[in-house]
Amino acid sequence: MTKKRRNGGRNKNNRGRVKRVHCIYSGKLVPKDKAVSRYVVKNIIESSSLRDVQEACVFDYYSLPKMYFKNTYSIEAAIHSRIVRVRSKEKRRIRLPVKVKYIKTKN
């Protein structure tokens, strides 16, 4: 039978069994090496109320701390919520990560 992917959709290599993690979208248990992981950095305060907090702050040039999350998704949830896309047979061979475009914000 033909194989769709060289790694079978996993990053397990020579391990027999891998622990499972929860998908944050569906709550499904997914093997850790198969799950899609994304690292999210958010401000503690939304941008709408950020200006009010900075004006009320006693200290000048105080930088607010950020929240750091590591989100894990099952393949189904990642495709459904457009975190990853379905790729053609030729593009599936490309194993390099996609470059993310960052948008600079004015503080």
mmCIF file of C-alpha atoms in Angstrom:
data_model
loop_
_atom_site.group_PDB
_atom_site.id
_atom_site.type_symbol
_atom_site.label_atom_id
_atom_site.label_comp_id
_atom_site.label_asym_id
_atom_site.label_seq_id
_atom_site.Cartn_x
_atom_site.Cartn_y
_atom_site.Cartn_z
ATOM 1 C CA MET A 1 0.000 0.000 0.000
ATOM 2 C CA THR A 2 1.252 3.481 -0.816
ATOM 3 C CA LYS A 3 2.197 5.931 1.916
ATOM 4 C CA LYS A 4 0.899 9.463 1.923
ATOM 5 C CA ARG A 5 3.656 10.800 4.172
ATOM 6 C CA ARG A 6 7.178 9.587 4.847
ATOM 7 C CA ASN A 7 6.763 10.069 8.602
ATOM 8 C CA GLY A 8 3.148 8.892 8.828
ATOM 9 C CA GLY A 9 2.120 12.328 10.090
ATOM 10 C CA ARG A 10 4.143 11.947 13.273
ATOM 11 C CA ASN A 11 7.547 12.900 14.627
ATOM 12 C CA LYS A 12 8.018 9.693 16.604
ATOM 13 C CA ASN A 13 11.021 8.141 14.793
ATOM 14 C CA ASN A 14 12.188 5.292 17.065
ATOM 15 C CA ARG A 15 9.910 5.783 20.075
ATOM 16 C CA GLY A 16 7.279 3.197 20.782
ATOM 17 C CA ARG A 17 4.677 5.307 22.494
ATOM 18 C CA VAL A 18 4.277 9.039 23.096
ATOM 19 C CA LYS A 19 2.259 10.829 25.780
ATOM 20 C CA ARG A 20 -0.950 12.528 24.750
ATOM 21 C CA VAL A 21 -1.903 16.175 25.051
ATOM 22 C CA HIS A 22 -5.312 17.861 24.978
ATOM 23 C CA CYS A 23 -6.425 19.795 21.922
ATOM 24 C CA ILE A 24 -7.560 23.235 23.113
ATOM 25 C CA TYR A 25 -10.183 23.444 20.354
ATOM 26 C CA SER A 26 -11.994 20.108 20.731
ATOM 27 C CA GLY A 27 -10.591 18.621 23.951
ATOM 28 C CA LYS A 28 -9.465 15.524 22.052
ATOM 29 C CA LEU A 29 -6.398 13.630 23.276
ATOM 30 C CA VAL A 30 -3.731 13.702 20.571
ATOM 31 C CA PRO A 31 -0.215 12.196 20.568
ATOM 32 C CA LYS A 32 2.265 14.963 21.415
ATOM 33 C CA ASP A 33 4.367 14.348 18.308
ATOM 34 C CA LYS A 34 1.321 14.542 16.028
ATOM 35 C CA ALA A 35 -0.284 17.633 17.570
ATOM 36 C CA VAL A 36 0.123 21.039 15.949
ATOM 37 C CA SER A 37 1.731 23.447 18.444
ATOM 38 C CA ARG A 38 1.577 27.214 18.228
ATOM 39 C CA TYR A 39 3.097 29.693 20.660
ATOM 40 C CA VAL A 40 0.915 32.739 21.378
ATOM 41 C CA VAL A 41 2.051 35.955 23.073
ATOM 42 C CA LYS A 42 -0.668 38.349 24.253
ATOM 43 C CA ASN A 43 -0.758 41.562 26.251
ATOM 44 C CA ILE A 44 -2.389 41.288 29.667
ATOM 45 C CA ILE A 45 -4.570 44.291 28.833
ATOM 46 C CA GLU A 46 -6.472 44.723 25.553
ATOM 47 C CA SER A 47 -5.375 47.471 23.227
ATOM 48 C CA SER A 48 -8.599 49.438 23.823
ATOM 49 C CA SER A 49 -7.924 49.948 27.544
ATOM 50 C CA LEU A 50 -4.108 50.029 27.280
ATOM 51 C CA ARG A 51 -3.958 53.812 26.855
ATOM 52 C CA ASP A 52 -6.114 54.427 29.946
ATOM 53 C CA VAL A 53 -3.869 52.213 32.072
ATOM 54 C CA GLN A 54 -0.707 53.930 30.822
ATOM 55 C CA GLU A 55 -2.117 57.365 31.634
ATOM 56 C CA ALA A 56 -3.128 56.254 35.148
ATOM 57 C CA CYS A 57 0.247 54.592 35.786
ATOM 58 C CA VAL A 58 2.582 56.295 38.282
ATOM 59 C CA PHE A 59 5.791 55.161 36.574
ATOM 60 C CA ASP A 60 7.001 56.585 33.279
ATOM 61 C CA TYR A 61 7.804 54.097 30.493
ATOM 62 C CA TYR A 62 6.449 51.091 32.392
ATOM 63 C CA SER A 63 6.147 48.100 30.081
ATOM 64 C CA LEU A 64 3.245 45.832 30.901
ATOM 65 C CA PRO A 65 3.974 42.108 31.167
ATOM 66 C CA LYS A 66 2.711 39.673 28.549
ATOM 67 C CA MET A 67 0.958 36.315 28.705
ATOM 68 C CA TYR A 68 2.621 33.368 26.986
ATOM 69 C CA PHE A 69 0.586 30.360 25.841
ATOM 70 C CA LYS A 70 1.557 27.190 24.041
ATOM 71 C CA ASN A 71 -1.552 25.971 22.224
ATOM 72 C CA THR A 72 -1.820 22.416 20.945
ATOM 73 C CA TYR A 73 -4.371 21.405 18.330
ATOM 74 C CA SER A 74 -5.412 18.109 16.770
ATOM 75 C CA ILE A 75 -4.935 17.937 12.995
ATOM 76 C CA GLU A 76 -8.689 18.165 12.405
ATOM 77 C CA ALA A 77 -9.063 21.237 14.605
ATOM 78 C CA ALA A 78 -5.970 22.926 13.124
ATOM 79 C CA ILE A 79 -7.271 22.508 9.580
ATOM 80 C CA HIS A 80 -10.802 23.541 10.553
ATOM 81 C CA SER A 81 -9.635 26.718 12.306
ATOM 82 C CA ARG A 82 -7.148 27.449 9.460
ATOM 83 C CA ILE A 83 -3.996 27.204 11.568
ATOM 84 C CA VAL A 84 -2.512 24.829 8.983
ATOM 85 C CA ARG A 85 -3.612 24.343 5.382
ATOM 86 C CA VAL A 86 -4.004 21.291 3.184
ATOM 87 C CA ARG A 87 -1.037 21.101 0.800
ATOM 88 C CA SER A 88 -0.602 19.447 -2.580
ATOM 89 C CA LYS A 89 1.541 16.326 -3.067
ATOM 90 C CA GLU A 90 4.571 18.330 -4.280
ATOM 91 C CA LYS A 91 4.347 20.934 -1.503
ATOM 92 C CA ARG A 92 4.062 18.204 1.148
ATOM 93 C CA ARG A 93 7.667 17.266 0.387
ATOM 94 C CA ILE A 94 8.845 20.696 1.577
ATOM 95 C CA ARG A 95 9.677 20.228 5.241
ATOM 96 C CA LEU A 96 10.848 23.764 6.047
ATOM 97 C CA PRO A 97 8.642 25.789 8.417
ATOM 98 C CA VAL A 98 6.573 28.596 6.933
ATOM 99 C CA LYS A 99 7.942 32.079 7.550
ATOM 100 C CA VAL A 100 5.523 34.108 9.637
ATOM 101 C CA LYS A 101 5.051 37.760 8.722
ATOM 102 C CA TYR A 102 5.164 39.995 11.775
ATOM 103 C CA ILE A 103 3.289 43.277 11.859
ATOM 104 C CA LYS A 104 4.987 46.045 13.816
ATOM 105 C CA THR A 105 2.691 47.888 16.174
ATOM 106 C CA LYS A 106 3.240 51.362 17.554
ATOM 107 C CA ASN A 107 3.468 51.501 21.349
#
